[in-house]
């Protein structure tokens, strides 16, 4: 009896030790692992997601990013939509990401982001893929690995904001981003007026909460179309439900973004609407969203050059640990 | 898109034969892909540990090949097959540890199947290119 009790105690201790090792390892990886190291110069990490596709996440991401850029912030965009990477085209980014070798003969492959015409750093699988006609048929764990690989292998440099354009839904890619990016500042939810979007978005918000990802705010896109001829307001997608959804899910409602007749032209040309039509109501709305983001994260101003310089020269810690022994 | 279209397109720029660098790249990618498949097989059969798998994947040098031939690979549909093989192996090299810890060792079964398909496509592309080359040489006589 005593022997059995001793064995049980020993097994239990072993399990506790293994659990402790696992937690310590996770903490170390989160603070000192490859992704943490790659993002060490990025001050705020924010992901944009929705429950369903077609709500305008990508357009919202690039215009939010561009509005922040116009305010003087250093902005990068990670296009995490592996199967439908639209960020480069929407920003007119045609070049490919180039590889950088930190050490001659070193086997680590690192990439430099592509810089858009308007000063945004862009990382997307579209910028490395063999061709538009070649389908990206990655599955399951391969997608997750690739997202993590991009996060860790890119020279992000110094950024005030890294905006992550997520694919629709709450699947593996979204969960991977939420769990892999250390110190994720939060999530911005994009919805549209339709009831179906509100329903799916509510699930997405619940999923974010389950994964301990703070939801910073909810934006309702394509809320209303203002007729350019007579000024009549047309609710093309039904009555607005964004505010109601935000109230129900207890998240801040950041406001509505109107439909814009200029938007299609801007996306096709690869110019953010906030750049091409800065005085349009839709551009004003995006700037208001940017202000809401700054407010929610209590960001007072862009990083100064001195701060950026300091962050840029912060060494990668190959051997530094918060604790030496356990 | 038919297989013949895919394989005939997998040459330099969709017309002509692969360059010498391209041929070398294809052969290296094929060799790496085959060795990676063996390693995944050994791991699946518990003949090697996860640490051994990751260490030996790193020794294959997929990242080095990608870096060396990047100007040829990136954005070039002619080398899509090689790119796919090298991309799978290089991400495994870097993230297999996280994947096994998060999703379990069985999660590599899907990668094995995907890599097997990718290696198959590359092998057919190389064979198709060799056939084209032989026909081309015959036609010139």
Short mmCIF file of C-alpha atoms in Angstrom, two decimals:
data_model
loop_
_atom_site.label_atom_id
_atom_site.label_comp_id
_atom_site.label_asym_id
_atom_site.label_seq_id
_atom_site.Cartn_x
_atom_site.Cartn_y
_atom_site.Cartn_z
CA UNK A 1 0.00 0.00 0.00
CA UNK A 2 2.80 2.33 1.01
CA UNK A 3 4.76 1.41 -2.14
CA UNK A 4 1.74 2.15 -4.31
CA UNK A 5 1.15 5.48 -2.59
CA UNK A 6 4.80 6.36 -3.06
CA UNK A 7 4.62 5.43 -6.74
CA UNK A 8 1.51 7.55 -7.18
CA UNK A 9 3.15 10.47 -5.44
CA UNK A 10 6.20 10.08 -7.62
CA UNK A 11 4.10 10.00 -10.81
CA UNK A 12 2.16 13.02 -9.66
CA UNK A 13 5.38 14.91 -8.97
CA UNK A 14 6.69 13.94 -12.37
CA UNK A 15 3.51 15.20 -14.02
CA UNK A 16 3.70 18.45 -12.11
CA UNK A 17 7.33 18.85 -13.12
CA UNK A 18 6.51 18.19 -16.78
CA UNK A 19 3.66 20.68 -16.60
CA UNK A 20 5.94 23.26 -15.06
CA UNK A 21 8.54 22.63 -17.74
CA UNK A 22 5.88 23.06 -20.41
CA UNK A 23 4.67 26.36 -18.97
CA UNK A 24 8.19 27.72 -18.59
CA UNK A 25 9.02 26.70 -22.12
CA UNK A 26 5.89 28.39 -23.45
CA UNK A 27 6.71 31.54 -21.56
CA UNK A 28 10.28 31.54 -22.85
CA UNK A 29 9.13 30.99 -26.41
CA UNK A 30 6.56 33.75 -26.06
CA UNK A 31 9.15 36.22 -24.80
CA UNK A 32 12.34 35.03 -26.49
CA UNK A 33 11.29 32.68 -29.28
CA UNK A 34 11.79 33.40 -33.01
CA UNK A 35 8.48 35.25 -33.43
CA UNK A 36 9.05 37.37 -30.34
CA UNK A 37 12.53 38.21 -31.59
CA UNK A 38 11.30 39.09 -35.06
CA UNK A 39 8.62 41.38 -33.62
CA UNK A 40 10.81 43.01 -30.98
CA UNK A 41 10.76 46.33 -32.87
CA UNK A 42 6.98 46.35 -33.28
CA UNK A 43 5.21 48.37 -30.64
CA UNK A 44 1.53 47.55 -31.24
CA UNK A 45 0.20 44.38 -32.83
CA UNK A 46 -3.43 44.48 -33.96
CA UNK A 47 -5.40 41.91 -35.93
CA UNK A 48 -8.44 42.67 -38.08
CA UNK A 49 -10.97 39.91 -38.46
CA UNK A 50 -14.58 39.09 -39.10
CA UNK A 51 -16.89 36.15 -38.98
CA UNK A 52 -17.48 35.98 -42.70
CA UNK A 53 -15.86 36.97 -45.92
CA UNK A 54 -16.72 39.88 -48.13
CA UNK A 55 -17.15 42.43 -45.36
CA UNK A 56 -14.17 44.53 -46.44
CA UNK A 57 -11.46 43.44 -44.01
CA UNK A 58 -8.62 43.96 -46.44
CA UNK A 59 -9.86 47.34 -47.62
CA UNK A 60 -10.43 48.38 -44.02
CA UNK A 61 -6.96 47.16 -43.02
CA UNK A 62 -5.10 49.00 -45.75
CA UNK A 63 -7.06 52.19 -45.27
CA UNK A 64 -6.70 52.07 -41.51
CA UNK A 65 -2.99 51.48 -41.99
CA UNK A 66 -2.74 54.30 -44.50
CA UNK A 67 -4.63 56.68 -42.22
CA UNK A 68 -2.18 55.85 -39.42
CA UNK A 69 0.71 56.37 -41.83
CA UNK A 70 -0.67 59.76 -42.76
CA UNK A 71 -0.57 60.63 -39.05
CA UNK A 72 3.12 59.80 -38.99
CA UNK A 73 3.04 56.26 -37.62
CA UNK A 74 5.31 53.53 -38.95
CA UNK A 75 2.96 50.80 -40.19
CA UNK A 76 3.34 47.26 -41.46
CA UNK A 77 0.65 44.94 -42.76
CA UNK A 78 0.82 41.16 -42.58
CA UNK A 79 -1.54 39.53 -45.03
CA UNK A 80 -2.45 36.33 -43.21
CA UNK A 81 -5.07 35.29 -45.75
CA UNK A 82 -3.07 32.51 -47.36
CA UNK A 83 -5.63 31.46 -49.97
CA UNK A 84 -6.83 34.88 -51.04
CA UNK A 85 -3.97 37.32 -50.40
CA UNK A 86 -5.31 40.65 -51.57
CA UNK A 87 -3.23 43.18 -49.65
CA UNK A 88 -0.40 43.63 -52.18
CA UNK A 89 -2.72 44.27 -55.11
CA UNK A 90 -4.90 46.61 -53.05
CA UNK A 91 -1.81 48.65 -52.23
CA UNK A 92 -0.31 48.51 -55.70
CA UNK A 93 2.59 46.43 -54.43
CA UNK A 94 3.92 44.46 -57.38
CA UNK A 95 7.42 43.52 -56.32
CA UNK A 96 8.43 40.40 -54.52
CA UNK A 97 9.93 40.07 -51.08
CA UNK A 98 13.66 39.62 -51.25
CA UNK A 99 15.68 37.32 -49.11
CA UNK A 100 18.32 38.61 -46.78
CA UNK A 101 21.15 36.59 -45.42
CA UNK A 102 22.23 37.74 -41.98
CA UNK A 103 25.29 35.59 -42.01
CA UNK A 104 27.22 34.31 -44.97
CA UNK A 105 26.55 30.61 -45.30
CA UNK A 106 23.90 30.69 -42.57
CA UNK A 107 20.96 28.52 -43.37
CA UNK A 108 18.34 30.83 -41.92
CA UNK A 109 16.17 32.34 -44.62
CA UNK A 110 14.96 35.84 -43.86
CA UNK A 111 12.85 38.24 -45.90
CA UNK A 112 12.57 41.97 -46.20
CA UNK A 113 8.99 43.27 -46.47
CA UNK A 114 8.02 45.13 -49.61
CA UNK A 115 7.53 48.85 -49.14
CA UNK A 116 4.37 50.25 -50.73
CA UNK A 117 4.31 53.58 -52.54
CA UNK A 118 2.67 55.09 -49.48
CA UNK A 119 5.21 53.90 -46.96
CA UNK A 120 3.55 50.76 -45.62
CA UNK A 121 5.62 47.60 -45.13
CA UNK A 122 3.77 44.67 -46.64
CA UNK A 123 4.24 40.95 -46.11
CA UNK A 124 2.10 38.53 -48.07
CA UNK A 125 2.40 35.08 -49.53
CA UNK A 126 1.40 36.74 -52.80
CA UNK A 127 4.78 38.49 -52.77
CA UNK A 128 6.68 35.23 -52.89
CA UNK A 129 4.31 32.92 -54.73
CA UNK A 130 5.42 31.51 -58.12
CA UNK A 131 2.52 33.08 -59.97
CA UNK A 132 -1.07 34.26 -59.77
CA UNK A 133 -2.25 31.26 -61.75
CA UNK A 134 -0.61 28.76 -59.39
CA UNK A 135 -3.15 27.88 -56.68
CA UNK A 136 -2.08 27.87 -53.05
CA UNK A 137 -3.28 24.48 -51.93
CA UNK A 138 -1.84 24.34 -48.47
CA UNK A 139 -3.77 22.45 -45.86
CA UNK A 140 -4.10 22.27 -42.12
CA UNK A 141 -0.84 22.38 -40.23
CA UNK A 142 1.11 23.56 -43.29
CA UNK A 143 -0.89 26.81 -43.26
CA UNK A 144 -0.20 27.32 -39.59
CA UNK A 145 3.49 26.66 -40.05
CA UNK A 146 3.65 29.10 -42.93
CA UNK A 147 1.94 31.88 -40.99
CA UNK A 148 4.32 31.36 -38.08
CA UNK A 149 7.24 31.11 -40.49
CA UNK A 150 6.37 34.47 -42.02
CA UNK A 151 6.02 36.07 -38.63
CA UNK A 152 9.44 34.86 -37.56
CA UNK A 153 11.38 35.11 -40.81
CA UNK A 154 10.59 38.70 -41.81
CA UNK A 155 12.77 41.66 -40.92
CA UNK A 156 9.89 43.75 -39.63
CA UNK A 157 12.21 46.43 -38.35
CA UNK A 158 10.76 49.18 -36.21
CA UNK A 159 7.04 49.76 -36.45
CA UNK A 160 4.48 51.60 -34.40
CA UNK A 161 1.79 49.24 -35.73
CA UNK A 162 1.66 45.82 -37.27
CA UNK A 163 -1.82 45.24 -38.66
CA UNK A 164 -2.66 41.62 -39.41
CA UNK A 165 -5.31 41.08 -42.07
CA UNK A 166 -6.86 37.76 -41.10
CA UNK A 167 -8.90 35.44 -43.30
CA UNK A 168 -12.62 35.21 -42.53
CA UNK A 169 -13.89 32.97 -39.78
CA UNK A 170 -12.35 31.52 -36.68
CA UNK A 171 -10.39 28.65 -38.16
CA UNK A 172 -6.82 27.54 -37.74
CA UNK A 173 -5.21 30.59 -39.32
CA UNK A 174 -7.03 33.01 -37.04
CA UNK A 175 -6.32 30.92 -33.97
CA UNK A 176 -2.67 30.57 -34.94
CA UNK A 177 -2.26 34.34 -35.19
CA UNK A 178 -4.06 34.95 -31.92
CA UNK A 179 -1.93 32.43 -30.09
CA UNK A 180 1.41 33.02 -31.82
CA UNK A 181 1.81 36.78 -31.71
CA UNK A 182 3.15 37.71 -28.28
CA UNK A 183 1.63 40.80 -26.65
CA UNK A 184 -1.16 41.02 -29.20
CA UNK A 185 -2.70 44.43 -28.62
CA UNK A 186 -6.13 43.32 -29.67
CA UNK A 187 -8.58 42.52 -32.42
CA UNK A 188 -10.75 44.80 -34.50
CA UNK A 189 -13.95 43.21 -35.76
CA UNK A 190 -15.45 44.20 -39.09
CA UNK A 191 -19.10 43.53 -39.79
CA UNK A 192 -21.70 44.69 -42.29
CA UNK A 193 -25.36 45.56 -41.70
CA UNK A 194 -26.75 42.15 -42.68
CA UNK A 195 -28.13 39.98 -39.94
CA UNK A 196 -26.05 37.04 -41.12
CA UNK A 197 -22.87 39.06 -40.69
CA UNK A 198 -23.87 40.12 -37.21
CA UNK A 199 -24.63 36.54 -36.27
CA UNK A 200 -21.31 35.21 -37.54
CA UNK A 201 -19.38 38.12 -36.04
CA UNK A 202 -20.81 37.40 -32.63
CA UNK A 203 -19.27 33.93 -32.84
CA UNK A 204 -15.97 35.44 -33.91
CA UNK A 205 -15.97 37.76 -30.90
CA UNK A 206 -16.72 34.83 -28.60
CA UNK A 207 -13.84 32.90 -30.17
CA UNK A 208 -11.48 35.82 -29.56
CA UNK A 209 -12.51 35.89 -25.92
CA UNK A 210 -11.91 32.16 -25.56
CA UNK A 211 -8.41 32.69 -26.85
CA UNK A 212 -7.86 35.65 -24.51
CA UNK A 213 -7.47 38.09 -27.38
CA UNK A 214 -8.90 41.48 -26.39
CA UNK A 215 -11.52 42.89 -28.75
CA UNK A 216 -10.71 46.57 -29.15
CA UNK A 217 -13.70 47.63 -31.20
CA UNK A 218 -16.30 46.78 -33.79
CA UNK A 219 -16.69 48.61 -37.10
CA UNK A 220 -19.66 48.33 -39.40
CA UNK A 221 -18.52 48.59 -43.00
CA UNK A 222 -20.70 49.34 -46.04
CA UNK A 223 -23.32 50.84 -43.75
CA UNK A 224 -24.93 53.21 -46.15
CA UNK A 225 -24.57 54.50 -49.69
CA UNK A 226 -25.08 58.19 -50.16
CA UNK A 227 -26.30 58.83 -53.66
CA UNK A 228 -23.72 61.11 -55.35
CA UNK A 229 -26.46 62.79 -57.35
CA UNK A 230 -29.21 63.57 -54.88
CA UNK A 231 -27.66 62.74 -51.53
CA UNK A 232 -30.31 60.14 -50.65
CA UNK A 233 -29.06 57.66 -48.10
CA UNK A 234 -29.59 54.09 -49.26
CA UNK A 235 -29.13 51.19 -46.89
CA UNK A 236 -28.08 48.68 -49.51
CA UNK A 237 -27.49 45.89 -47.02
CA UNK A 238 -30.33 46.58 -44.70
CA UNK A 239 -30.69 48.44 -41.48
CA UNK A 240 -27.55 48.98 -39.48
CA UNK A 241 -27.02 46.37 -36.76
CA UNK A 242 -23.45 47.12 -35.79
CA UNK A 243 -24.19 49.20 -32.74
CA UNK A 244 -26.71 46.66 -31.50
CA UNK A 245 -24.22 43.85 -32.00
CA UNK A 246 -21.53 45.77 -30.15
CA UNK A 247 -23.90 46.37 -27.25
CA UNK A 248 -24.94 42.74 -27.14
CA UNK A 249 -21.35 41.49 -27.19
CA UNK A 250 -20.15 44.26 -24.87
CA UNK A 251 -17.48 45.58 -27.19
CA UNK A 252 -16.86 49.25 -28.08
CA UNK A 253 -18.64 50.33 -31.23
CA UNK A 254 -16.28 52.45 -33.29
CA UNK A 255 -18.76 53.54 -35.90
CA UNK A 256 -19.87 53.09 -39.49
CA UNK A 257 -17.98 53.26 -42.73
CA UNK A 258 -20.12 54.23 -45.70
CA UNK A 259 -20.07 52.54 -49.07
CA UNK A 260 -18.04 54.56 -51.50
CA UNK A 261 -18.36 54.63 -55.24
CA UNK A 262 -14.66 55.48 -55.35
CA UNK A 263 -13.63 52.30 -53.57
CA UNK A 264 -13.66 49.90 -56.52
CA UNK A 265 -11.50 52.22 -58.56
CA UNK A 266 -9.06 52.68 -55.70
CA UNK A 267 -8.67 48.95 -55.07
CA UNK A 268 -8.13 48.27 -58.76
CA UNK A 269 -5.53 51.01 -58.97
CA UNK A 270 -3.87 49.90 -55.76
CA UNK A 271 -4.29 53.28 -54.08
CA UNK A 272 -5.91 53.54 -50.64
CA UNK A 273 -9.02 55.72 -50.73
CA UNK A 274 -7.67 57.80 -47.84
CA UNK A 275 -4.78 58.75 -50.14
CA UNK A 276 -6.65 59.29 -53.40
CA UNK A 277 -9.80 60.88 -51.99
CA UNK A 278 -8.78 62.20 -48.58
CA UNK A 279 -11.85 64.43 -48.22
CA UNK A 280 -14.41 61.79 -49.11
CA UNK A 281 -16.77 60.74 -46.28
CA UNK A 282 -15.33 57.21 -46.39
CA UNK A 283 -11.82 58.56 -45.83
CA UNK A 284 -12.98 60.67 -42.93
CA UNK A 285 -14.58 57.55 -41.46
CA UNK A 286 -11.32 55.61 -41.74
CA UNK A 287 -9.43 58.41 -40.04
CA UNK A 288 -11.96 58.35 -37.23
CA UNK A 289 -11.41 54.60 -36.89
CA UNK A 290 -7.67 55.21 -36.71
CA UNK A 291 -8.25 57.73 -33.95
CA UNK A 292 -10.40 55.19 -32.08
CA UNK A 293 -7.57 52.66 -32.36
CA UNK A 294 -5.05 55.12 -30.97
CA UNK A 295 -7.41 55.99 -28.17
CA UNK A 296 -8.14 52.37 -27.27
CA UNK A 297 -4.44 51.53 -27.03
CA UNK A 298 -3.65 54.87 -25.36
CA UNK A 299 -1.16 55.78 -28.05
CA UNK A 300 -0.21 59.41 -27.72
CA UNK A 301 2.16 59.92 -30.61
CA UNK A 302 4.31 58.11 -33.14
CA UNK A 303 7.68 56.80 -32.01
CA UNK A 304 10.34 59.45 -32.24
CA UNK A 305 13.39 58.81 -34.39
CA UNK A 306 15.46 58.37 -31.25
CA UNK A 307 13.09 55.74 -29.87
CA UNK A 308 13.02 53.99 -33.21
CA UNK A 309 16.81 54.04 -33.40
CA UNK A 310 17.03 52.52 -29.93
CA UNK A 311 14.56 49.77 -30.78
CA UNK A 312 16.30 49.09 -34.07
CA UNK A 313 19.60 48.47 -32.35
CA UNK A 314 18.23 46.40 -29.53
CA UNK A 315 20.19 43.16 -29.88
CA UNK A 316 18.54 39.85 -30.60
CA UNK A 317 18.92 37.92 -27.39
CA UNK A 318 20.44 34.58 -28.21
CA UNK A 319 21.41 33.81 -24.66
CA UNK A 320 19.51 36.29 -22.53
CA UNK A 321 16.92 34.83 -20.17
CA UNK A 322 14.82 36.38 -17.51
CA UNK A 323 15.82 33.59 -15.13
CA UNK A 324 18.98 31.56 -15.31
CA UNK A 325 17.94 28.44 -13.49
CA UNK A 326 14.76 26.69 -12.61
CA UNK B 1 -5.61 22.92 -66.27
CA UNK B 2 -4.36 19.58 -67.64
CA UNK B 3 -1.24 17.89 -66.33
CA UNK B 4 0.49 18.30 -69.69
CA UNK B 5 -0.18 22.02 -69.52
CA UNK B 6 1.16 22.18 -66.00
CA UNK B 7 4.25 20.14 -66.77
CA UNK B 8 4.98 21.85 -70.06
CA UNK B 9 4.71 25.19 -68.29
CA UNK B 10 7.23 24.09 -65.70
CA UNK B 11 10.17 25.17 -67.74
CA UNK B 12 12.01 28.42 -67.85
CA UNK B 13 9.39 31.10 -68.35
CA UNK B 14 6.91 28.63 -69.83
CA UNK B 15 8.88 28.33 -73.04
CA UNK B 16 12.16 26.65 -73.80
CA UNK B 17 14.14 24.47 -71.42
CA UNK B 18 15.25 25.11 -67.86
CA UNK B 19 18.53 26.92 -67.53
CA UNK B 20 21.46 25.07 -66.04
CA UNK B 21 20.74 26.75 -62.72
CA UNK B 22 17.11 25.72 -63.05
CA UNK B 23 17.99 22.10 -63.70
CA UNK B 24 20.33 22.09 -60.73
CA UNK B 25 17.59 23.66 -58.60
CA UNK B 26 15.01 21.07 -59.66
CA UNK B 27 17.37 18.20 -58.94
CA UNK B 28 18.33 19.60 -55.53
CA UNK B 29 14.68 20.17 -54.63
CA UNK B 30 13.81 16.63 -55.71
CA UNK B 31 16.64 15.14 -53.64
CA UNK B 32 15.63 17.22 -50.60
CA UNK B 33 11.99 16.28 -51.02
CA UNK B 34 12.78 12.57 -51.21
CA UNK B 35 15.03 12.67 -48.16
CA UNK B 36 12.45 14.64 -46.21
CA UNK B 37 9.83 12.02 -47.08
CA UNK B 38 12.12 9.32 -45.71
CA UNK B 39 12.66 11.28 -42.52
CA UNK B 40 8.91 11.75 -42.05
CA UNK B 41 8.43 8.05 -42.68
CA UNK B 42 11.07 7.11 -40.08
CA UNK B 43 9.46 9.49 -37.60
CA UNK B 44 6.01 8.06 -38.26
CA UNK B 45 7.41 4.58 -37.64
CA UNK B 46 9.04 5.86 -34.44
CA UNK B 47 12.49 5.01 -35.72
CA UNK B 48 13.69 8.53 -34.98
CA UNK B 49 12.64 11.03 -32.35
CA UNK B 50 11.15 14.46 -32.97
CA UNK B 51 14.47 16.10 -32.12
CA UNK B 52 16.29 13.84 -34.58
CA UNK B 53 13.68 14.59 -37.25
CA UNK B 54 14.08 18.33 -36.84
CA UNK B 55 17.88 18.18 -36.75
CA UNK B 56 18.03 16.05 -39.87
CA UNK B 57 15.50 18.21 -41.70
CA UNK B 58 17.76 21.18 -40.98
CA UNK B 59 20.71 19.30 -42.45
CA UNK B 60 18.85 18.99 -45.75
CA UNK B 61 19.44 22.70 -46.29
CA UNK B 62 16.07 23.59 -47.87
CA UNK B 63 16.33 27.16 -46.64
CA UNK B 64 19.81 27.53 -48.12
CA UNK B 65 18.59 26.32 -51.50
CA UNK B 66 15.65 28.73 -51.36
CA UNK B 67 17.96 31.59 -50.47
CA UNK B 68 20.52 30.71 -53.16
CA UNK B 69 17.99 30.37 -55.96
CA UNK B 70 15.47 32.96 -54.78
CA UNK B 71 15.71 35.21 -57.86
CA UNK B 72 14.84 32.20 -60.00
CA UNK B 73 12.10 30.83 -57.74
CA UNK B 74 10.10 33.78 -56.49
CA UNK B 75 7.22 34.70 -58.75
CA UNK B 76 8.30 32.23 -61.44
CA UNK B 77 5.64 29.63 -62.31
CA UNK B 78 8.27 27.64 -64.19
CA UNK B 79 9.72 26.51 -60.87
CA UNK B 80 6.48 26.24 -58.90
CA UNK B 81 7.01 22.52 -58.31
CA UNK B 82 10.47 23.03 -56.81
CA UNK B 83 9.24 25.97 -54.78
CA UNK B 84 6.44 23.93 -53.28
CA UNK B 85 8.74 21.10 -52.21
CA UNK B 86 11.31 23.44 -50.70
CA UNK B 87 8.66 25.54 -48.99
CA UNK B 88 7.11 22.51 -47.29
CA UNK B 89 10.48 21.21 -46.08
CA UNK B 90 11.76 24.60 -44.92
CA UNK B 91 8.64 25.32 -42.88
CA UNK B 92 8.88 21.85 -41.35
CA UNK B 93 12.49 22.53 -40.45
CA UNK B 94 11.53 25.69 -38.58
CA UNK B 95 8.11 24.84 -37.15
CA UNK B 96 7.87 21.05 -36.80
CA UNK B 97 8.64 21.36 -33.11
CA UNK B 98 5.72 23.76 -32.51
CA UNK B 99 3.45 21.67 -34.70
CA UNK B 100 4.18 18.44 -32.85
CA UNK B 101 3.74 20.12 -29.47
CA UNK B 102 0.49 21.82 -30.52
CA UNK B 103 -1.17 19.26 -32.76
CA UNK B 104 0.62 16.04 -31.89
CA UNK B 105 2.92 13.77 -33.90
CA UNK B 106 0.08 12.52 -36.11
CA UNK B 107 -0.25 16.00 -37.61
CA UNK B 108 2.77 15.22 -39.76
CA UNK B 109 0.84 12.55 -41.67
CA UNK B 110 -0.87 15.23 -43.74
CA UNK B 111 2.45 16.90 -44.45
CA UNK B 112 3.82 13.56 -45.60
CA UNK B 113 0.95 13.22 -48.09
CA UNK B 114 1.28 16.80 -49.27
CA UNK B 115 5.03 16.46 -49.71
CA UNK B 116 4.58 13.17 -51.52
CA UNK B 117 2.24 14.87 -54.01
CA UNK B 118 4.61 17.81 -54.41
CA UNK B 119 7.60 15.54 -55.02
CA UNK B 120 5.53 13.58 -57.54
CA UNK B 121 4.68 16.75 -59.44
CA UNK B 122 8.30 17.84 -59.44
CA UNK B 123 9.48 14.46 -60.66
CA UNK B 124 6.98 14.55 -63.52
CA UNK B 125 7.99 18.10 -64.36
CA UNK B 126 11.65 17.09 -64.57
CA UNK B 127 10.79 14.06 -66.72
CA UNK B 128 8.60 16.15 -68.99
CA UNK B 129 11.35 18.69 -69.38
CA UNK B 130 13.86 15.96 -70.22
CA UNK B 131 11.48 14.56 -72.86
CA UNK B 132 11.01 18.00 -74.39
CA UNK B 133 14.74 18.43 -74.48
CA UNK B 134 15.22 15.06 -76.19
CA UNK B 135 12.53 15.88 -78.78
CA UNK B 136 14.05 19.24 -79.38
CA UNK B 137 17.49 17.73 -80.00
CA UNK B 138 15.94 15.11 -82.32
CA UNK B 139 14.08 17.75 -84.29
CA UNK B 140 17.21 19.72 -84.98
CA UNK B 141 18.87 16.85 -86.86
#
